[in-house]
């Protein structure tokens, strides 16, 4: 099947290979970077991977319009399918986007606990939620109780949840408070090195500071091995 073939060539297979098989059901993952380095394309690749595996996805954005999010998914899908063109790629795309729900919130008025309430409302309304990505979370506006709420929800529903942090700073310590890091089973940090954006896997399950040998392709923004 075309969808299975696209799943097998998903850039996330490269991540899973170095990160103990990737994020597990019921776990939280975190992507951090200085603004403009590519954390949103990375987060979208995790989301796209869920869709290609047949899982329903909810994409939560705190600073983008839905049209920008949709364009991001379209671009990532195009790059993945371009590696080996498939005659029915358009049909696959139409099929998988039916499993995607996009939500836009303002974190000044809508905290993460309210996002959890929304996810529960979606489930009550018949929308299955097995994977969630939350883009551009400002941890200066989030309390530890917010992260606890998301972690508890993920564990209870056995959903995979990836978050990305938005900040103008370079280091992980400046982007995500130390107190919240234990809630995350995976922590990925993007850093510039010359003209390249390197992907540092700081935590993957019980492993830390993994020599991942991963970077973002400068043209496609896909995760790739160096």
PDB file of C-alpha atoms in Angstrom:
ATOM      1  CA  UNK A   1       0.000   0.000   0.000  1.00  0.00           C
ATOM      2  CA  UNK A   2       1.182   3.505  -0.827  1.00  0.00           C
ATOM      3  CA  UNK A   3       0.517   4.796   2.689  1.00  0.00           C
ATOM      4  CA  UNK A   4       2.648   2.031   4.204  1.00  0.00           C
ATOM      5  CA  UNK A   5       5.439   2.778   1.748  1.00  0.00           C
ATOM      6  CA  UNK A   6       5.376   6.465   2.661  1.00  0.00           C
ATOM      7  CA  UNK A   7       5.372   5.548   6.350  1.00  0.00           C
ATOM      8  CA  UNK A   8       8.449   3.392   5.860  1.00  0.00           C
ATOM      9  CA  UNK A   9      10.334   6.265   4.212  1.00  0.00           C
ATOM     10  CA  UNK A  10       9.139   8.821   6.747  1.00  0.00           C
ATOM     11  CA  UNK A  11      12.051  10.852   8.198  1.00  0.00           C
ATOM     12  CA  UNK A  12      10.909   9.712  11.639  1.00  0.00           C
ATOM     13  CA  UNK A  13      12.301   6.240  10.861  1.00  0.00           C
ATOM     14  CA  UNK A  14      15.763   7.846  11.095  1.00  0.00           C
ATOM     15  CA  UNK A  15      14.828   9.359  14.461  1.00  0.00           C
ATOM     16  CA  UNK A  16      13.375   6.099  15.788  1.00  0.00           C
ATOM     17  CA  UNK A  17      16.566   4.265  14.795  1.00  0.00           C
ATOM     18  CA  UNK A  18      18.714   6.370  17.129  1.00  0.00           C
ATOM     19  CA  UNK A  19      16.144   7.134  19.841  1.00  0.00           C
ATOM     20  CA  UNK A  20      15.282   3.732  21.287  1.00  0.00           C
ATOM     21  CA  UNK A  21      12.418   3.180  18.867  1.00  0.00           C
ATOM     22  CA  UNK A  22      10.923   6.639  19.306  1.00  0.00           C
ATOM     23  CA  UNK A  23       8.232   8.051  21.555  1.00  0.00           C
ATOM     24  CA  UNK A  24       5.933   5.429  23.074  1.00  0.00           C
ATOM     25  CA  UNK A  25       2.192   5.589  23.732  1.00  0.00           C
ATOM     26  CA  UNK A  26       1.430   7.585  26.866  1.00  0.00           C
ATOM     27  CA  UNK A  27       4.672   9.594  26.712  1.00  0.00           C
ATOM     28  CA  UNK A  28       5.564  13.261  26.168  1.00  0.00           C
ATOM     29  CA  UNK A  29       8.281  14.510  23.820  1.00  0.00           C
ATOM     30  CA  UNK A  30       9.789  17.996  23.630  1.00  0.00           C
ATOM     31  CA  UNK A  31      11.409  19.832  20.698  1.00  0.00           C
ATOM     32  CA  UNK A  32      13.321  23.039  21.439  1.00  0.00           C
ATOM     33  CA  UNK A  33      15.359  25.465  19.388  1.00  0.00           C
ATOM     34  CA  UNK A  34      16.018  29.121  18.875  1.00  0.00           C
ATOM     35  CA  UNK A  35      13.336  30.708  16.697  1.00  0.00           C
ATOM     36  CA  UNK A  36      13.740  30.067  12.997  1.00  0.00           C
ATOM     37  CA  UNK A  37      15.800  26.871  13.134  1.00  0.00           C
ATOM     38  CA  UNK A  38      13.027  24.471  12.114  1.00  0.00           C
ATOM     39  CA  UNK A  39      11.255  23.108  15.175  1.00  0.00           C
ATOM     40  CA  UNK A  40       7.829  23.489  13.546  1.00  0.00           C
ATOM     41  CA  UNK A  41       8.823  21.377  10.482  1.00  0.00           C
ATOM     42  CA  UNK A  42      10.237  18.772  12.897  1.00  0.00           C
ATOM     43  CA  UNK A  43       7.011  18.743  14.900  1.00  0.00           C
ATOM     44  CA  UNK A  44       4.986  18.442  11.691  1.00  0.00           C
ATOM     45  CA  UNK A  45       7.096  15.438  10.685  1.00  0.00           C
ATOM     46  CA  UNK A  46       6.133  13.716  13.935  1.00  0.00           C
ATOM     47  CA  UNK A  47       2.515  14.593  13.215  1.00  0.00           C
ATOM     48  CA  UNK A  48       2.709  13.401   9.613  1.00  0.00           C
ATOM     49  CA  UNK A  49       4.261  10.145  10.793  1.00  0.00           C
ATOM     50  CA  UNK A  50       1.232   9.506  12.997  1.00  0.00           C
ATOM     51  CA  UNK A  51      -1.105  10.150  10.070  1.00  0.00           C
ATOM     52  CA  UNK A  52       0.852   7.820   7.780  1.00  0.00           C
ATOM     53  CA  UNK A  53       0.609   5.112  10.434  1.00  0.00           C
ATOM     54  CA  UNK A  54      -3.183   5.475  10.378  1.00  0.00           C
ATOM     55  CA  UNK A  55      -3.502   7.279  13.717  1.00  0.00           C
ATOM     56  CA  UNK A  56      -5.773  10.313  14.258  1.00  0.00           C
ATOM     57  CA  UNK A  57      -3.815  13.506  14.943  1.00  0.00           C
ATOM     58  CA  UNK A  58      -4.639  16.762  16.708  1.00  0.00           C
ATOM     59  CA  UNK A  59      -2.289  19.657  15.893  1.00  0.00           C
ATOM     60  CA  UNK A  60      -2.452  22.483  18.442  1.00  0.00           C
ATOM     61  CA  UNK A  61      -0.806  25.773  17.485  1.00  0.00           C
ATOM     62  CA  UNK A  62      -0.388  28.812  19.713  1.00  0.00           C
ATOM     63  CA  UNK A  63       0.862  31.324  17.156  1.00  0.00           C
ATOM     64  CA  UNK A  64      -0.024  30.208  13.641  1.00  0.00           C
ATOM     65  CA  UNK A  65      -3.125  30.415  11.521  1.00  0.00           C
ATOM     66  CA  UNK A  66      -4.602  27.146  10.283  1.00  0.00           C
ATOM     67  CA  UNK A  67      -3.607  27.990   6.699  1.00  0.00           C
ATOM     68  CA  UNK A  68       0.074  28.090   7.704  1.00  0.00           C
ATOM     69  CA  UNK A  69      -0.205  24.756   9.505  1.00  0.00           C
ATOM     70  CA  UNK A  70      -1.903  23.154   6.506  1.00  0.00           C
ATOM     71  CA  UNK A  71       0.806  24.513   4.188  1.00  0.00           C
ATOM     72  CA  UNK A  72       3.430  23.012   6.484  1.00  0.00           C
ATOM     73  CA  UNK A  73       1.871  19.553   6.269  1.00  0.00           C
ATOM     74  CA  UNK A  74       1.438  19.875   2.501  1.00  0.00           C
ATOM     75  CA  UNK A  75       5.124  20.731   2.122  1.00  0.00           C
ATOM     76  CA  UNK A  76       6.352  17.865   4.303  1.00  0.00           C
ATOM     77  CA  UNK A  77       4.057  15.379   2.532  1.00  0.00           C
ATOM     78  CA  UNK A  78       5.319  16.568  -0.861  1.00  0.00           C
ATOM     79  CA  UNK A  79       8.961  16.139   0.161  1.00  0.00           C
ATOM     80  CA  UNK A  80       8.389  12.644   1.578  1.00  0.00           C
ATOM     81  CA  UNK A  81       6.448  11.473  -1.484  1.00  0.00           C
ATOM     82  CA  UNK A  82       8.969  13.101  -3.843  1.00  0.00           C
ATOM     83  CA  UNK A  83      11.704  10.639  -2.817  1.00  0.00           C
ATOM     84  CA  UNK A  84      10.030   7.962  -4.906  1.00  0.00           C
ATOM     85  CA  UNK A  85       6.954   9.298  -6.707  1.00  0.00           C
ATOM     86  CA  UNK A  86       3.764   7.295  -6.274  1.00  0.00           C
ATOM     87  CA  UNK A  87       0.933   7.355  -8.792  1.00  0.00           C
ATOM     88  CA  UNK A  88      -1.705   7.626  -6.043  1.00  0.00           C
ATOM     89  CA  UNK A  89       0.118   9.956  -3.616  1.00  0.00           C
ATOM     90  CA  UNK A  90      -2.670  12.540  -3.935  1.00  0.00           C
ATOM     91  CA  UNK A  91      -5.245   9.934  -2.907  1.00  0.00           C
ATOM     92  CA  UNK A  92      -3.147   8.983   0.121  1.00  0.00           C
ATOM     93  CA  UNK A  93      -2.862  12.629   1.131  1.00  0.00           C
ATOM     94  CA  UNK A  94      -6.616  13.143   0.861  1.00  0.00           C
ATOM     95  CA  UNK A  95      -7.215  10.033   2.947  1.00  0.00           C
ATOM     96  CA  UNK A  96      -4.836  10.860   5.793  1.00  0.00           C
ATOM     97  CA  UNK A  97      -5.795  14.529   6.250  1.00  0.00           C
ATOM     98  CA  UNK A  98      -9.290  13.357   7.179  1.00  0.00           C
ATOM     99  CA  UNK A  99      -7.692  12.111  10.405  1.00  0.00           C
ATOM    100  CA  UNK A 100      -6.164  15.513  11.216  1.00  0.00           C
ATOM    101  CA  UNK A 101      -7.747  18.143  13.470  1.00  0.00           C
ATOM    102  CA  UNK A 102      -6.113  21.586  13.738  1.00  0.00           C
ATOM    103  CA  UNK A 103      -6.731  23.825  16.755  1.00  0.00           C
ATOM    104  CA  UNK A 104      -5.468  27.393  17.215  1.00  0.00           C
ATOM    105  CA  UNK A 105      -5.280  29.030  20.632  1.00  0.00           C
ATOM    106  CA  UNK A 106      -3.799  32.114  22.265  1.00  0.00           C
ATOM    107  CA  UNK A 107      -1.741  31.050  25.279  1.00  0.00           C
ATOM    108  CA  UNK A 108      -2.468  34.367  26.988  1.00  0.00           C
ATOM    109  CA  UNK A 109      -6.083  33.269  27.389  1.00  0.00           C
ATOM    110  CA  UNK A 110      -5.965  29.494  26.910  1.00  0.00           C
ATOM    111  CA  UNK A 111      -3.594  27.430  29.049  1.00  0.00           C
ATOM    112  CA  UNK A 112      -2.541  23.812  28.573  1.00  0.00           C
ATOM    113  CA  UNK A 113      -5.067  22.523  31.088  1.00  0.00           C
ATOM    114  CA  UNK A 114      -7.811  24.004  28.913  1.00  0.00           C
ATOM    115  CA  UNK A 115      -6.245  22.269  25.898  1.00  0.00           C
ATOM    116  CA  UNK A 116      -6.590  18.966  27.767  1.00  0.00           C
ATOM    117  CA  UNK A 117     -10.244  19.789  28.420  1.00  0.00           C
ATOM    118  CA  UNK A 118     -10.687  20.401  24.682  1.00  0.00           C
ATOM    119  CA  UNK A 119      -9.065  17.067  23.843  1.00  0.00           C
ATOM    120  CA  UNK A 120     -11.448  15.342  26.232  1.00  0.00           C
ATOM    121  CA  UNK A 121     -14.373  17.140  24.581  1.00  0.00           C
ATOM    122  CA  UNK A 122     -13.206  15.949  21.152  1.00  0.00           C
ATOM    123  CA  UNK A 123     -13.077  12.381  22.422  1.00  0.00           C
ATOM    124  CA  UNK A 124     -16.537  12.722  23.953  1.00  0.00           C
ATOM    125  CA  UNK A 125     -17.735  13.979  20.577  1.00  0.00           C
ATOM    126  CA  UNK A 126     -16.487  10.859  18.844  1.00  0.00           C
ATOM    127  CA  UNK A 127     -13.099  12.098  17.583  1.00  0.00           C
ATOM    128  CA  UNK A 128     -10.391   9.604  18.515  1.00  0.00           C
ATOM    129  CA  UNK A 129      -7.166  11.232  19.702  1.00  0.00           C
ATOM    130  CA  UNK A 130      -4.066   9.032  19.742  1.00  0.00           C
ATOM    131  CA  UNK A 131      -1.391  11.558  18.799  1.00  0.00           C
ATOM    132  CA  UNK A 132      -1.121  15.268  19.634  1.00  0.00           C
ATOM    133  CA  UNK A 133       1.451  17.876  18.667  1.00  0.00           C
ATOM    134  CA  UNK A 134       1.462  21.253  20.418  1.00  0.00           C
ATOM    135  CA  UNK A 135       3.527  23.861  18.618  1.00  0.00           C
ATOM    136  CA  UNK A 136       5.167  26.963  20.050  1.00  0.00           C
ATOM    137  CA  UNK A 137       4.391  26.531  23.729  1.00  0.00           C
ATOM    138  CA  UNK A 138       5.724  29.469  25.738  1.00  0.00           C
ATOM    139  CA  UNK A 139       6.941  27.911  28.977  1.00  0.00           C
ATOM    140  CA  UNK A 140       7.206  31.323  30.624  1.00  0.00           C
ATOM    141  CA  UNK A 141       3.398  31.336  30.516  1.00  0.00           C
ATOM    142  CA  UNK A 142       2.960  27.672  31.485  1.00  0.00           C
ATOM    143  CA  UNK A 143       2.850  26.371  35.039  1.00  0.00           C
ATOM    144  CA  UNK A 144       4.180  22.997  36.102  1.00  0.00           C
ATOM    145  CA  UNK A 145       0.558  22.011  36.725  1.00  0.00           C
ATOM    146  CA  UNK A 146      -0.102  22.569  33.005  1.00  0.00           C
ATOM    147  CA  UNK A 147       2.591  20.051  32.060  1.00  0.00           C
ATOM    148  CA  UNK A 148       1.332  17.672  34.749  1.00  0.00           C
ATOM    149  CA  UNK A 149      -2.155  17.863  33.220  1.00  0.00           C
ATOM    150  CA  UNK A 150      -0.845  17.036  29.740  1.00  0.00           C
ATOM    151  CA  UNK A 151       1.344  14.206  31.057  1.00  0.00           C
ATOM    152  CA  UNK A 152      -1.513  12.697  33.064  1.00  0.00           C
ATOM    153  CA  UNK A 153      -3.848  12.908  30.077  1.00  0.00           C
ATOM    154  CA  UNK A 154      -1.296  11.244  27.765  1.00  0.00           C
ATOM    155  CA  UNK A 155      -0.724   8.417  30.224  1.00  0.00           C
ATOM    156  CA  UNK A 156      -4.439   7.866  30.824  1.00  0.00           C
ATOM    157  CA  UNK A 157      -5.349   7.858  27.130  1.00  0.00           C
ATOM    158  CA  UNK A 158      -2.110   6.184  25.919  1.00  0.00           C
ATOM    159  CA  UNK A 159      -1.601   9.014  23.455  1.00  0.00           C
ATOM    160  CA  UNK A 160       1.727  10.239  22.117  1.00  0.00           C
ATOM    161  CA  UNK A 161       2.216  13.966  22.696  1.00  0.00           C
ATOM    162  CA  UNK A 162       4.970  16.152  21.241  1.00  0.00           C
ATOM    163  CA  UNK A 163       5.417  19.790  22.298  1.00  0.00           C
ATOM    164  CA  UNK A 164       7.719  22.444  20.909  1.00  0.00           C
ATOM    165  CA  UNK A 165       8.978  25.386  22.947  1.00  0.00           C
ATOM    166  CA  UNK A 166       9.160  28.894  21.566  1.00  0.00           C
ATOM    167  CA  UNK A 167      11.953  31.177  22.784  1.00  0.00           C
ATOM    168  CA  UNK A 168      14.531  33.665  21.521  1.00  0.00           C
ATOM    169  CA  UNK A 169      17.296  31.951  23.484  1.00  0.00           C
ATOM    170  CA  UNK A 170      19.784  29.339  22.278  1.00  0.00           C
ATOM    171  CA  UNK A 171      20.115  26.788  25.056  1.00  0.00           C
ATOM    172  CA  UNK A 172      17.703  24.184  26.376  1.00  0.00           C
ATOM    173  CA  UNK A 173      17.942  25.646  29.885  1.00  0.00           C
ATOM    174  CA  UNK A 174      16.767  29.016  28.563  1.00  0.00           C
ATOM    175  CA  UNK A 175      13.831  27.493  26.702  1.00  0.00           C
ATOM    176  CA  UNK A 176      12.409  24.887  29.063  1.00  0.00           C
ATOM    177  CA  UNK A 177      12.478  25.197  32.879  1.00  0.00           C
ATOM    178  CA  UNK A 178      14.474  22.423  34.517  1.00  0.00           C
ATOM    179  CA  UNK A 179      11.516  21.500  36.723  1.00  0.00           C
ATOM    180  CA  UNK A 180       9.395  20.342  33.775  1.00  0.00           C
ATOM    181  CA  UNK A 181      11.998  18.201  31.975  1.00  0.00           C
ATOM    182  CA  UNK A 182      11.297  15.026  34.011  1.00  0.00           C
ATOM    183  CA  UNK A 183       7.791  14.948  32.501  1.00  0.00           C
ATOM    184  CA  UNK A 184       9.294  14.383  29.031  1.00  0.00           C
ATOM    185  CA  UNK A 185      10.467  10.946  27.907  1.00  0.00           C
ATOM    186  CA  UNK A 186      12.163  12.428  24.821  1.00  0.00           C
ATOM    187  CA  UNK A 187      13.922  15.783  24.504  1.00  0.00           C
ATOM    188  CA  UNK A 188      15.206  17.006  21.130  1.00  0.00           C
ATOM    189  CA  UNK A 189      17.176  20.238  20.688  1.00  0.00           C
ATOM    190  CA  UNK A 190      18.029  21.916  17.369  1.00  0.00           C
ATOM    191  CA  UNK A 191      21.287  23.848  17.168  1.00  0.00           C
ATOM    192  CA  UNK A 192      23.147  25.670  14.405  1.00  0.00           C
ATOM    193  CA  UNK A 193      26.555  24.385  13.361  1.00  0.00           C
ATOM    194  CA  UNK A 194      27.996  26.322  10.473  1.00  0.00           C
ATOM    195  CA  UNK A 195      25.381  26.241   7.728  1.00  0.00           C
ATOM    196  CA  UNK A 196      23.663  23.156   9.139  1.00  0.00           C
ATOM    197  CA  UNK A 197      20.967  22.609  11.765  1.00  0.00           C
ATOM    198  CA  UNK A 198      21.925  19.672  13.942  1.00  0.00           C
ATOM    199  CA  UNK A 199      19.412  17.535  15.820  1.00  0.00           C
ATOM    200  CA  UNK A 200      20.582  16.744  19.343  1.00  0.00           C
ATOM    201  CA  UNK A 201      18.735  13.903  21.069  1.00  0.00           C
ATOM    202  CA  UNK A 202      19.251  14.883  24.701  1.00  0.00           C
ATOM    203  CA  UNK A 203      16.927  12.245  26.085  1.00  0.00           C
ATOM    204  CA  UNK A 204      15.206   9.145  24.710  1.00  0.00           C
ATOM    205  CA  UNK A 205      13.724   6.932  27.383  1.00  0.00           C
ATOM    206  CA  UNK A 206      16.518   6.002  29.777  1.00  0.00           C
ATOM    207  CA  UNK A 207      19.261   7.135  27.372  1.00  0.00           C
ATOM    208  CA  UNK A 208      20.686  10.668  27.444  1.00  0.00           C
ATOM    209  CA  UNK A 209      22.895  12.759  25.163  1.00  0.00           C
ATOM    210  CA  UNK A 210      22.671  10.331  22.271  1.00  0.00           C
ATOM    211  CA  UNK A 211      25.116  10.774  19.393  1.00  0.00           C
ATOM    212  CA  UNK A 212      22.234  10.927  16.931  1.00  0.00           C
ATOM    213  CA  UNK A 213      24.086  11.837  13.730  1.00  0.00           C
ATOM    214  CA  UNK A 214      20.904  13.612  12.586  1.00  0.00           C
ATOM    215  CA  UNK A 215      20.352  17.000  10.971  1.00  0.00           C
ATOM    216  CA  UNK A 216      17.710  18.934   9.058  1.00  0.00           C
ATOM    217  CA  UNK A 217      18.122  18.943   5.290  1.00  0.00           C
ATOM    218  CA  UNK A 218      18.630  22.602   4.398  1.00  0.00           C
ATOM    219  CA  UNK A 219      16.326  22.425   1.352  1.00  0.00           C
ATOM    220  CA  UNK A 220      13.559  20.040   2.353  1.00  0.00           C
ATOM    221  CA  UNK A 221      13.729  20.547   6.151  1.00  0.00           C
ATOM    222  CA  UNK A 222      13.353  16.787   6.533  1.00  0.00           C
ATOM    223  CA  UNK A 223      15.157  14.936   9.322  1.00  0.00           C
ATOM    224  CA  UNK A 224      18.097  13.096   7.782  1.00  0.00           C
ATOM    225  CA  UNK A 225      21.303  11.304   8.791  1.00  0.00           C
ATOM    226  CA  UNK A 226      24.506  13.289   8.329  1.00  0.00           C
TER     227      UNK A 226
END
